[in-house]
């Protein structure tokens, strides 16, 4: 883990402006999942997902500091990124909520090679990752994951989010 990056005292006008700017930047929606030390599945909706490198295959996710999902990811050293399909809005909203029974309300599975639960019904692709490093930045932690395996569903357009609205990618099937 690297030294944390601390932000200067919050300027709410800049924070509000940034929040407004980013609302206008549409992005895909993912649910990051992991299993904690007691075997409890954890997960949270995350729109801060980025491909970092193809060699070695690396993704990054930004997770809220103090979240049970982040704690499970760092403790176990593994996580899954579930890229949601257009029909996955309910899962996105569920995993963004504080509902303690999230996994009781979705279809999921975790095989022996999975780095975290896979949301089969709601995701069009899943990446199983091993934590390579993490970096605290303000109220979030950036987690870099080496991608060990990618599983793609045969069909499904990505779920998109922007301007406080969900939508789907127009055109042909993005995974075909």
Short mmCIF file of N, CA and C in Angstrom, two decimals:
data_model
loop_
_atom_site.label_atom_id
_atom_site.label_comp_id
_atom_site.label_asym_id
_atom_site.label_seq_id
_atom_site.Cartn_x
_atom_site.Cartn_y
_atom_site.Cartn_z
N UNK A 1 0.84 -1.17 0.00
CA UNK A 1 0.00 0.00 0.00
C UNK A 1 0.89 1.24 0.00
N UNK A 2 0.49 2.22 -0.78
CA UNK A 2 1.25 3.45 -0.89
C UNK A 2 0.81 4.43 0.19
N UNK A 3 1.57 5.51 0.35
CA UNK A 3 1.19 6.55 1.29
C UNK A 3 -0.12 7.18 0.84
N UNK A 4 -1.01 7.52 1.78
CA UNK A 4 -2.28 8.11 1.40
C UNK A 4 -2.10 9.51 0.82
N UNK A 5 -2.97 9.85 -0.10
CA UNK A 5 -3.01 11.20 -0.65
C UNK A 5 -4.11 11.93 0.09
N UNK A 6 -3.76 13.00 0.73
CA UNK A 6 -4.77 13.75 1.47
C UNK A 6 -5.14 14.99 0.69
N UNK A 7 -6.39 15.32 0.75
CA UNK A 7 -6.89 16.50 0.05
C UNK A 7 -6.82 17.70 0.98
N UNK A 8 -6.67 18.88 0.40
CA UNK A 8 -6.74 20.07 1.24
C UNK A 8 -8.15 20.20 1.82
N UNK A 9 -8.34 21.10 2.75
CA UNK A 9 -9.66 21.32 3.34
C UNK A 9 -10.69 21.45 2.23
N UNK A 10 -11.83 20.80 2.43
CA UNK A 10 -12.86 20.75 1.39
C UNK A 10 -13.40 22.14 1.07
N UNK A 11 -13.44 22.44 -0.20
CA UNK A 11 -14.11 23.64 -0.69
C UNK A 11 -15.41 23.14 -1.29
N UNK A 12 -16.50 23.35 -0.57
CA UNK A 12 -17.77 22.77 -1.02
C UNK A 12 -18.19 23.27 -2.38
N UNK A 13 -17.80 24.48 -2.76
CA UNK A 13 -18.19 24.97 -4.08
C UNK A 13 -17.48 24.16 -5.17
N UNK A 14 -16.21 23.83 -4.96
CA UNK A 14 -15.48 23.01 -5.93
C UNK A 14 -16.02 21.58 -5.91
N UNK A 15 -16.28 21.03 -4.72
CA UNK A 15 -16.84 19.68 -4.63
C UNK A 15 -18.18 19.60 -5.33
N UNK A 16 -19.05 20.59 -5.11
CA UNK A 16 -20.35 20.61 -5.78
C UNK A 16 -20.20 20.75 -7.28
N UNK A 17 -19.26 21.57 -7.72
CA UNK A 17 -19.02 21.75 -9.15
C UNK A 17 -18.52 20.45 -9.78
N UNK A 18 -17.62 19.77 -9.08
CA UNK A 18 -17.11 18.49 -9.60
C UNK A 18 -18.22 17.46 -9.67
N UNK A 19 -19.04 17.39 -8.63
CA UNK A 19 -20.17 16.46 -8.63
C UNK A 19 -21.08 16.73 -9.83
N UNK A 20 -21.39 18.00 -10.09
CA UNK A 20 -22.22 18.36 -11.23
C UNK A 20 -21.56 18.01 -12.55
N UNK A 21 -20.26 18.25 -12.65
CA UNK A 21 -19.53 17.91 -13.87
C UNK A 21 -19.58 16.41 -14.15
N UNK A 22 -19.33 15.62 -13.11
CA UNK A 22 -19.28 14.17 -13.29
C UNK A 22 -20.65 13.57 -13.56
N UNK A 23 -21.73 14.22 -13.11
CA UNK A 23 -23.08 13.74 -13.45
C UNK A 23 -23.30 13.76 -14.96
N UNK A 24 -22.63 14.68 -15.64
CA UNK A 24 -22.77 14.80 -17.08
C UNK A 24 -21.82 13.92 -17.86
N UNK A 25 -21.11 13.05 -17.17
CA UNK A 25 -20.16 12.13 -17.82
C UNK A 25 -20.72 10.72 -17.72
N UNK A 26 -21.42 10.23 -18.74
CA UNK A 26 -22.03 8.90 -18.63
C UNK A 26 -20.96 7.82 -18.50
N UNK A 27 -21.30 6.80 -17.74
CA UNK A 27 -20.36 5.73 -17.47
C UNK A 27 -21.09 4.40 -17.35
N UNK A 28 -20.36 3.32 -17.49
CA UNK A 28 -20.92 2.01 -17.22
C UNK A 28 -21.11 1.83 -15.73
N UNK A 29 -21.86 0.81 -15.37
CA UNK A 29 -22.15 0.55 -13.96
C UNK A 29 -21.66 -0.86 -13.62
N UNK A 30 -20.98 -0.97 -12.50
CA UNK A 30 -20.47 -2.26 -12.05
C UNK A 30 -20.84 -2.47 -10.59
N UNK A 31 -20.84 -3.73 -10.20
CA UNK A 31 -20.93 -4.09 -8.79
C UNK A 31 -19.64 -4.83 -8.47
N UNK A 32 -18.89 -4.29 -7.50
CA UNK A 32 -17.66 -4.93 -7.04
C UNK A 32 -18.04 -5.84 -5.88
N UNK A 33 -17.59 -7.10 -5.94
CA UNK A 33 -17.93 -8.08 -4.91
C UNK A 33 -16.69 -8.77 -4.36
N UNK A 34 -16.82 -9.23 -3.14
CA UNK A 34 -15.77 -10.00 -2.48
C UNK A 34 -16.45 -10.80 -1.36
N UNK A 35 -15.73 -11.74 -0.82
CA UNK A 35 -16.22 -12.51 0.33
C UNK A 35 -15.30 -12.21 1.50
N UNK A 36 -15.90 -11.87 2.65
CA UNK A 36 -15.06 -11.52 3.80
C UNK A 36 -14.53 -12.78 4.48
N UNK A 37 -13.75 -12.61 5.53
CA UNK A 37 -13.09 -13.72 6.22
C UNK A 37 -14.07 -14.74 6.78
N UNK A 38 -15.28 -14.31 7.11
CA UNK A 38 -16.29 -15.24 7.65
C UNK A 38 -17.10 -15.92 6.56
N UNK A 39 -16.81 -15.60 5.29
CA UNK A 39 -17.54 -16.21 4.18
C UNK A 39 -18.76 -15.42 3.75
N UNK A 40 -18.97 -14.25 4.34
CA UNK A 40 -20.12 -13.41 3.98
C UNK A 40 -19.83 -12.66 2.69
N UNK A 41 -20.73 -12.76 1.69
CA UNK A 41 -20.52 -11.99 0.46
C UNK A 41 -20.76 -10.50 0.71
N UNK A 42 -19.92 -9.68 0.12
CA UNK A 42 -20.02 -8.22 0.22
C UNK A 42 -20.03 -7.65 -1.19
N UNK A 43 -20.69 -6.51 -1.34
CA UNK A 43 -20.70 -5.89 -2.66
C UNK A 43 -21.25 -4.48 -2.63
N UNK A 44 -20.82 -3.69 -3.61
CA UNK A 44 -21.30 -2.32 -3.73
C UNK A 44 -21.27 -1.88 -5.18
N UNK A 45 -22.23 -1.02 -5.53
CA UNK A 45 -22.26 -0.45 -6.87
C UNK A 45 -21.09 0.50 -7.02
N UNK A 46 -20.47 0.46 -8.19
CA UNK A 46 -19.27 1.25 -8.44
C UNK A 46 -19.26 1.71 -9.89
N UNK A 47 -19.24 3.01 -10.10
CA UNK A 47 -19.11 3.51 -11.47
C UNK A 47 -17.66 3.94 -11.75
N UNK A 48 -16.82 3.88 -10.74
CA UNK A 48 -15.41 4.23 -10.90
C UNK A 48 -14.59 2.97 -11.14
N UNK A 49 -14.65 2.49 -12.38
CA UNK A 49 -13.92 1.30 -12.82
C UNK A 49 -13.17 1.71 -14.07
N UNK A 50 -11.92 1.28 -14.17
CA UNK A 50 -11.12 1.69 -15.31
C UNK A 50 -10.12 0.60 -15.67
N UNK A 51 -9.96 0.36 -16.96
CA UNK A 51 -8.89 -0.51 -17.42
C UNK A 51 -7.60 0.30 -17.35
N UNK A 52 -6.58 -0.25 -16.71
CA UNK A 52 -5.31 0.46 -16.53
C UNK A 52 -4.28 0.00 -17.55
N UNK A 53 -4.16 -1.32 -17.73
CA UNK A 53 -3.15 -1.86 -18.64
C UNK A 53 -3.61 -3.22 -19.15
N UNK A 54 -3.14 -3.55 -20.37
CA UNK A 54 -3.39 -4.89 -20.91
C UNK A 54 -2.25 -5.84 -20.57
N UNK A 55 -1.05 -5.32 -20.38
CA UNK A 55 0.11 -6.13 -20.01
C UNK A 55 0.81 -5.48 -18.83
N UNK A 56 0.68 -6.00 -17.64
CA UNK A 56 -0.21 -7.10 -17.28
C UNK A 56 -1.65 -6.60 -17.19
N UNK A 57 -2.62 -7.48 -17.44
CA UNK A 57 -4.02 -7.07 -17.39
C UNK A 57 -4.37 -6.51 -16.01
N UNK A 58 -4.77 -5.24 -15.97
CA UNK A 58 -5.01 -4.56 -14.70
C UNK A 58 -6.23 -3.64 -14.80
N UNK A 59 -7.08 -3.71 -13.77
CA UNK A 59 -8.22 -2.80 -13.61
C UNK A 59 -8.02 -2.01 -12.34
N UNK A 60 -8.71 -0.88 -12.23
CA UNK A 60 -8.79 -0.20 -10.95
C UNK A 60 -10.24 0.06 -10.62
N UNK A 61 -10.53 0.03 -9.33
CA UNK A 61 -11.84 0.38 -8.82
C UNK A 61 -11.63 1.36 -7.67
N UNK A 62 -12.56 2.28 -7.51
CA UNK A 62 -12.49 3.24 -6.40
C UNK A 62 -13.64 2.91 -5.45
N UNK A 63 -13.30 2.54 -4.23
CA UNK A 63 -14.29 2.12 -3.24
C UNK A 63 -14.29 3.05 -2.04
N UNK A 64 -15.45 3.27 -1.48
CA UNK A 64 -15.61 4.16 -0.34
C UNK A 64 -14.82 3.63 0.86
N UNK A 65 -13.99 4.50 1.43
CA UNK A 65 -13.23 4.14 2.62
C UNK A 65 -14.19 3.75 3.74
N UNK A 66 -13.88 2.71 4.46
CA UNK A 66 -14.71 2.28 5.57
C UNK A 66 -15.85 1.35 5.18
N UNK A 67 -16.02 1.05 3.90
CA UNK A 67 -17.12 0.17 3.51
C UNK A 67 -16.76 -1.30 3.80
N UNK A 68 -17.76 -2.11 4.14
CA UNK A 68 -17.50 -3.54 4.35
C UNK A 68 -16.95 -4.23 3.09
N UNK A 69 -17.35 -3.73 1.92
CA UNK A 69 -16.83 -4.32 0.68
C UNK A 69 -15.33 -4.07 0.57
N UNK A 70 -14.90 -2.84 0.80
CA UNK A 70 -13.48 -2.52 0.75
C UNK A 70 -12.72 -3.36 1.77
N UNK A 71 -13.24 -3.48 2.98
CA UNK A 71 -12.57 -4.28 4.01
C UNK A 71 -12.39 -5.73 3.54
N UNK A 72 -13.42 -6.30 2.92
CA UNK A 72 -13.33 -7.68 2.42
C UNK A 72 -12.33 -7.79 1.28
N UNK A 73 -12.33 -6.82 0.38
CA UNK A 73 -11.40 -6.82 -0.75
C UNK A 73 -9.95 -6.81 -0.24
N UNK A 74 -9.67 -5.91 0.67
CA UNK A 74 -8.29 -5.78 1.17
C UNK A 74 -7.89 -6.97 2.04
N UNK A 75 -8.81 -7.49 2.85
CA UNK A 75 -8.49 -8.62 3.73
C UNK A 75 -8.26 -9.90 2.93
N UNK A 76 -9.09 -10.13 1.95
CA UNK A 76 -8.98 -11.36 1.16
C UNK A 76 -7.96 -11.23 0.04
N UNK A 77 -7.77 -9.99 -0.45
CA UNK A 77 -6.82 -9.77 -1.53
C UNK A 77 -7.36 -10.14 -2.89
N UNK A 78 -8.68 -10.31 -2.99
CA UNK A 78 -9.31 -10.67 -4.26
C UNK A 78 -10.67 -10.00 -4.36
N UNK A 79 -11.13 -9.77 -5.59
CA UNK A 79 -12.45 -9.20 -5.81
C UNK A 79 -12.90 -9.49 -7.23
N UNK A 80 -14.21 -9.38 -7.44
CA UNK A 80 -14.79 -9.52 -8.77
C UNK A 80 -15.44 -8.21 -9.17
N UNK A 81 -15.32 -7.89 -10.45
CA UNK A 81 -16.00 -6.73 -11.03
C UNK A 81 -17.09 -7.28 -11.93
N UNK A 82 -18.33 -6.99 -11.60
CA UNK A 82 -19.49 -7.42 -12.38
C UNK A 82 -19.99 -6.23 -13.19
N UNK A 83 -19.75 -6.24 -14.50
CA UNK A 83 -20.25 -5.16 -15.36
C UNK A 83 -21.72 -5.43 -15.65
N UNK A 84 -22.58 -4.53 -15.23
CA UNK A 84 -24.02 -4.77 -15.33
C UNK A 84 -24.55 -4.57 -16.73
N UNK A 85 -25.52 -5.41 -17.07
CA UNK A 85 -26.21 -5.30 -18.35
C UNK A 85 -27.37 -4.33 -18.19
N UNK A 86 -27.97 -3.92 -19.31
CA UNK A 86 -29.05 -2.93 -19.29
C UNK A 86 -30.18 -3.32 -18.35
N UNK A 87 -30.48 -4.59 -18.23
CA UNK A 87 -31.55 -5.04 -17.33
C UNK A 87 -31.14 -5.10 -15.88
N UNK A 88 -29.93 -4.62 -15.54
CA UNK A 88 -29.42 -4.73 -14.18
C UNK A 88 -29.64 -3.51 -13.30
N UNK A 89 -30.54 -2.63 -13.69
CA UNK A 89 -30.77 -1.42 -12.90
C UNK A 89 -31.17 -1.74 -11.45
N UNK A 90 -32.05 -2.72 -11.27
CA UNK A 90 -32.49 -3.05 -9.91
C UNK A 90 -31.30 -3.50 -9.06
N UNK A 91 -30.38 -4.26 -9.64
CA UNK A 91 -29.18 -4.69 -8.91
C UNK A 91 -28.29 -3.49 -8.60
N UNK A 92 -28.16 -2.57 -9.54
CA UNK A 92 -27.34 -1.37 -9.30
C UNK A 92 -27.90 -0.58 -8.13
N UNK A 93 -29.20 -0.39 -8.10
CA UNK A 93 -29.84 0.36 -7.03
C UNK A 93 -29.75 -0.40 -5.70
N UNK A 94 -29.93 -1.73 -5.74
CA UNK A 94 -29.84 -2.53 -4.53
C UNK A 94 -28.45 -2.45 -3.90
N UNK A 95 -27.41 -2.60 -4.72
CA UNK A 95 -26.05 -2.60 -4.20
C UNK A 95 -25.55 -1.19 -3.87
N UNK A 96 -26.30 -0.17 -4.28
CA UNK A 96 -26.00 1.21 -3.87
C UNK A 96 -26.73 1.56 -2.57
N UNK A 97 -27.66 0.72 -2.16
CA UNK A 97 -28.45 0.98 -0.95
C UNK A 97 -27.74 0.42 0.28
N UNK A 98 -28.30 0.64 1.41
CA UNK A 98 -27.76 0.09 2.65
C UNK A 98 -28.40 -1.23 3.03
N UNK A 99 -29.14 -1.85 2.12
CA UNK A 99 -29.84 -3.10 2.42
C UNK A 99 -28.85 -4.19 2.82
N UNK A 100 -28.97 -4.72 4.04
CA UNK A 100 -28.02 -5.75 4.50
C UNK A 100 -28.23 -7.11 3.83
N UNK A 101 -29.38 -7.32 3.16
CA UNK A 101 -29.67 -8.61 2.52
C UNK A 101 -29.55 -8.52 1.00
N UNK A 102 -28.57 -7.77 0.52
CA UNK A 102 -28.41 -7.59 -0.93
C UNK A 102 -28.30 -8.92 -1.68
N UNK A 103 -27.48 -9.82 -1.16
CA UNK A 103 -27.24 -11.08 -1.87
C UNK A 103 -28.42 -12.03 -1.77
N UNK A 104 -29.34 -11.79 -0.84
CA UNK A 104 -30.56 -12.58 -0.76
C UNK A 104 -31.60 -12.16 -1.79
N UNK A 105 -31.34 -11.06 -2.50
CA UNK A 105 -32.31 -10.52 -3.44
C UNK A 105 -31.85 -10.55 -4.89
N UNK A 106 -30.69 -11.18 -5.15
CA UNK A 106 -30.17 -11.30 -6.51
C UNK A 106 -29.71 -12.73 -6.75
N UNK A 107 -29.59 -13.08 -8.01
CA UNK A 107 -29.04 -14.38 -8.38
C UNK A 107 -27.52 -14.23 -8.49
N UNK A 108 -26.80 -15.06 -7.75
CA UNK A 108 -25.35 -14.99 -7.78
C UNK A 108 -24.76 -16.38 -7.56
N UNK A 109 -23.49 -16.51 -7.91
CA UNK A 109 -22.75 -17.74 -7.60
C UNK A 109 -21.27 -17.42 -7.54
N UNK A 110 -20.56 -18.30 -6.89
CA UNK A 110 -19.12 -18.12 -6.72
C UNK A 110 -18.47 -19.49 -6.86
N UNK A 111 -17.81 -19.72 -8.01
CA UNK A 111 -17.13 -21.00 -8.19
C UNK A 111 -15.76 -20.94 -7.53
N UNK A 112 -15.02 -22.03 -7.59
CA UNK A 112 -13.74 -22.10 -6.88
C UNK A 112 -12.70 -21.13 -7.43
N UNK A 113 -12.83 -20.72 -8.69
CA UNK A 113 -11.88 -19.78 -9.28
C UNK A 113 -12.32 -18.33 -9.15
N UNK A 114 -13.55 -18.10 -8.74
CA UNK A 114 -14.08 -16.74 -8.65
C UNK A 114 -13.40 -15.98 -7.51
N UNK A 115 -13.12 -14.71 -7.75
CA UNK A 115 -12.52 -13.85 -6.74
C UNK A 115 -13.57 -13.16 -5.89
N UNK A 116 -14.82 -13.33 -6.25
CA UNK A 116 -15.96 -12.76 -5.53
C UNK A 116 -17.22 -13.24 -6.21
N UNK A 117 -18.37 -13.03 -5.60
CA UNK A 117 -19.63 -13.47 -6.21
C UNK A 117 -19.85 -12.86 -7.60
N UNK A 118 -20.35 -13.71 -8.49
CA UNK A 118 -20.72 -13.27 -9.83
C UNK A 118 -22.23 -13.09 -9.88
N UNK A 119 -22.67 -11.96 -10.39
CA UNK A 119 -24.10 -11.64 -10.50
C UNK A 119 -24.58 -12.04 -11.90
N UNK A 120 -24.77 -13.33 -12.10
CA UNK A 120 -25.04 -13.90 -13.42
C UNK A 120 -26.24 -13.31 -14.13
N UNK A 121 -27.31 -13.08 -13.44
CA UNK A 121 -28.52 -12.57 -14.10
C UNK A 121 -28.37 -11.11 -14.52
N UNK A 122 -27.59 -10.35 -13.76
CA UNK A 122 -27.53 -8.90 -13.96
C UNK A 122 -26.28 -8.40 -14.67
N UNK A 123 -25.27 -9.24 -14.83
CA UNK A 123 -24.00 -8.80 -15.43
C UNK A 123 -23.81 -9.38 -16.83
N UNK A 124 -23.19 -8.60 -17.70
CA UNK A 124 -22.84 -9.10 -19.03
C UNK A 124 -21.40 -9.58 -19.08
N UNK A 125 -20.60 -9.19 -18.08
CA UNK A 125 -19.20 -9.65 -18.01
C UNK A 125 -18.72 -9.53 -16.57
N UNK A 126 -17.82 -10.44 -16.19
CA UNK A 126 -17.24 -10.44 -14.85
C UNK A 126 -15.73 -10.61 -14.96
N UNK A 127 -15.00 -9.86 -14.15
CA UNK A 127 -13.54 -9.99 -14.09
C UNK A 127 -13.16 -10.38 -12.67
N UNK A 128 -12.38 -11.44 -12.55
CA UNK A 128 -11.86 -11.87 -11.25
C UNK A 128 -10.45 -11.31 -11.11
N UNK A 129 -10.22 -10.60 -10.01
CA UNK A 129 -8.98 -9.85 -9.83
C UNK A 129 -8.29 -10.18 -8.52
N UNK A 130 -6.96 -10.02 -8.52
CA UNK A 130 -6.14 -10.12 -7.32
C UNK A 130 -5.61 -8.72 -7.02
N UNK A 131 -5.73 -8.29 -5.77
CA UNK A 131 -5.26 -6.95 -5.40
C UNK A 131 -3.75 -6.87 -5.60
N UNK A 132 -3.33 -5.87 -6.36
CA UNK A 132 -1.90 -5.63 -6.58
C UNK A 132 -1.39 -4.50 -5.69
N UNK A 133 -2.23 -3.49 -5.50
CA UNK A 133 -1.89 -2.39 -4.60
C UNK A 133 -3.13 -1.54 -4.37
N UNK A 134 -3.08 -0.70 -3.34
CA UNK A 134 -4.19 0.21 -3.07
C UNK A 134 -3.62 1.55 -2.64
N UNK A 135 -4.42 2.57 -2.84
CA UNK A 135 -3.99 3.94 -2.54
C UNK A 135 -5.16 4.72 -1.98
N UNK A 136 -5.04 5.22 -0.76
CA UNK A 136 -6.09 6.06 -0.17
C UNK A 136 -6.05 7.43 -0.82
N UNK A 137 -7.22 7.91 -1.23
CA UNK A 137 -7.35 9.24 -1.82
C UNK A 137 -8.62 9.85 -1.26
N UNK A 138 -8.48 10.78 -0.33
CA UNK A 138 -9.64 11.41 0.28
C UNK A 138 -10.52 10.39 0.96
N UNK A 139 -11.80 10.37 0.59
CA UNK A 139 -12.75 9.46 1.24
C UNK A 139 -12.91 8.13 0.49
N UNK A 140 -12.02 7.84 -0.44
CA UNK A 140 -12.06 6.59 -1.20
C UNK A 140 -10.69 5.92 -1.20
N UNK A 141 -10.68 4.67 -1.62
CA UNK A 141 -9.44 3.93 -1.80
C UNK A 141 -9.44 3.39 -3.23
N UNK A 142 -8.37 3.67 -3.95
CA UNK A 142 -8.20 3.15 -5.31
C UNK A 142 -7.53 1.79 -5.16
N UNK A 143 -8.18 0.76 -5.69
CA UNK A 143 -7.65 -0.60 -5.61
C UNK A 143 -7.29 -1.04 -7.03
N UNK A 144 -6.03 -1.41 -7.22
CA UNK A 144 -5.56 -1.93 -8.50
C UNK A 144 -5.63 -3.45 -8.45
N UNK A 145 -6.29 -4.03 -9.41
CA UNK A 145 -6.44 -5.48 -9.44
C UNK A 145 -5.86 -6.09 -10.69
N UNK A 146 -4.99 -7.08 -10.50
CA UNK A 146 -4.52 -7.87 -11.63
C UNK A 146 -5.65 -8.79 -12.06
N UNK A 147 -6.01 -8.76 -13.33
CA UNK A 147 -7.13 -9.56 -13.83
C UNK A 147 -6.65 -10.98 -14.08
N UNK A 148 -7.27 -11.93 -13.37
CA UNK A 148 -6.92 -13.34 -13.50
C UNK A 148 -7.81 -14.08 -14.48
N UNK A 149 -9.05 -13.61 -14.62
CA UNK A 149 -10.01 -14.31 -15.48
C UNK A 149 -11.13 -13.35 -15.85
N UNK A 150 -11.61 -13.46 -17.08
CA UNK A 150 -12.78 -12.70 -17.54
C UNK A 150 -13.82 -13.69 -18.04
N UNK A 151 -15.05 -13.50 -17.57
CA UNK A 151 -16.17 -14.34 -18.01
C UNK A 151 -17.18 -13.42 -18.66
N UNK A 152 -17.59 -13.77 -19.89
CA UNK A 152 -18.56 -12.93 -20.60
C UNK A 152 -19.83 -13.72 -20.86
N UNK A 153 -20.93 -13.05 -20.75
CA UNK A 153 -22.23 -13.63 -21.07
C UNK A 153 -22.43 -13.54 -22.58
N UNK A 154 -23.24 -14.42 -23.16
CA UNK A 154 -23.41 -14.42 -24.61
C UNK A 154 -24.13 -13.20 -25.15
N UNK A 155 -24.88 -12.49 -24.32
CA UNK A 155 -25.58 -11.31 -24.83
C UNK A 155 -25.79 -10.30 -23.70
N UNK A 156 -26.01 -9.10 -24.10
CA UNK A 156 -26.32 -8.06 -23.12
C UNK A 156 -25.63 -6.75 -23.42
N UNK A 157 -26.41 -5.70 -23.44
CA UNK A 157 -25.85 -4.36 -23.59
C UNK A 157 -25.51 -3.81 -22.21
N UNK A 158 -24.47 -2.99 -22.12
CA UNK A 158 -24.08 -2.43 -20.83
C UNK A 158 -25.12 -1.47 -20.27
N UNK A 159 -25.26 -1.48 -18.96
CA UNK A 159 -26.06 -0.49 -18.25
C UNK A 159 -25.20 0.77 -18.15
N UNK A 160 -25.80 1.90 -18.46
CA UNK A 160 -25.10 3.18 -18.41
C UNK A 160 -25.76 4.07 -17.36
N UNK A 161 -24.98 5.02 -16.83
CA UNK A 161 -25.52 5.96 -15.86
C UNK A 161 -24.93 7.34 -16.10
N UNK A 162 -25.79 8.33 -16.14
CA UNK A 162 -25.35 9.72 -16.30
C UNK A 162 -26.55 10.63 -16.13
N UNK A 163 -26.31 11.85 -15.67
CA UNK A 163 -27.38 12.82 -15.43
C UNK A 163 -28.46 12.23 -14.53
N UNK A 164 -28.03 11.42 -13.55
CA UNK A 164 -28.93 10.77 -12.58
C UNK A 164 -29.96 9.86 -13.24
N UNK A 165 -29.60 9.31 -14.41
CA UNK A 165 -30.51 8.46 -15.17
C UNK A 165 -29.79 7.21 -15.64
N UNK A 166 -30.48 6.07 -15.61
CA UNK A 166 -29.95 4.82 -16.16
C UNK A 166 -30.41 4.68 -17.61
N UNK A 167 -29.60 4.04 -18.41
CA UNK A 167 -29.95 3.75 -19.80
C UNK A 167 -29.09 2.61 -20.30
N UNK A 168 -29.25 2.27 -21.58
CA UNK A 168 -28.43 1.21 -22.16
C UNK A 168 -27.69 1.74 -23.37
N UNK A 169 -26.62 1.03 -23.71
CA UNK A 169 -25.81 1.38 -24.88
C UNK A 169 -26.66 1.13 -26.12
N UNK A 170 -26.73 2.11 -27.02
CA UNK A 170 -27.55 1.91 -28.22
C UNK A 170 -26.85 0.99 -29.20
N UNK A 171 -27.63 0.42 -30.12
CA UNK A 171 -27.06 -0.38 -31.19
C UNK A 171 -27.03 -1.85 -30.91
N UNK A 172 -26.04 -2.52 -31.49
CA UNK A 172 -25.95 -3.97 -31.43
C UNK A 172 -25.39 -4.43 -30.10
N UNK A 173 -25.49 -5.71 -29.87
CA UNK A 173 -25.01 -6.35 -28.64
C UNK A 173 -23.52 -6.08 -28.46
N UNK A 174 -23.14 -5.47 -27.33
CA UNK A 174 -21.76 -5.10 -27.06
C UNK A 174 -20.87 -6.28 -26.72
N UNK A 175 -21.45 -7.41 -26.37
CA UNK A 175 -20.63 -8.56 -25.95
C UNK A 175 -20.53 -9.61 -27.03
N UNK A 176 -21.19 -9.43 -28.14
CA UNK A 176 -21.24 -10.45 -29.17
C UNK A 176 -20.13 -10.36 -30.09
#
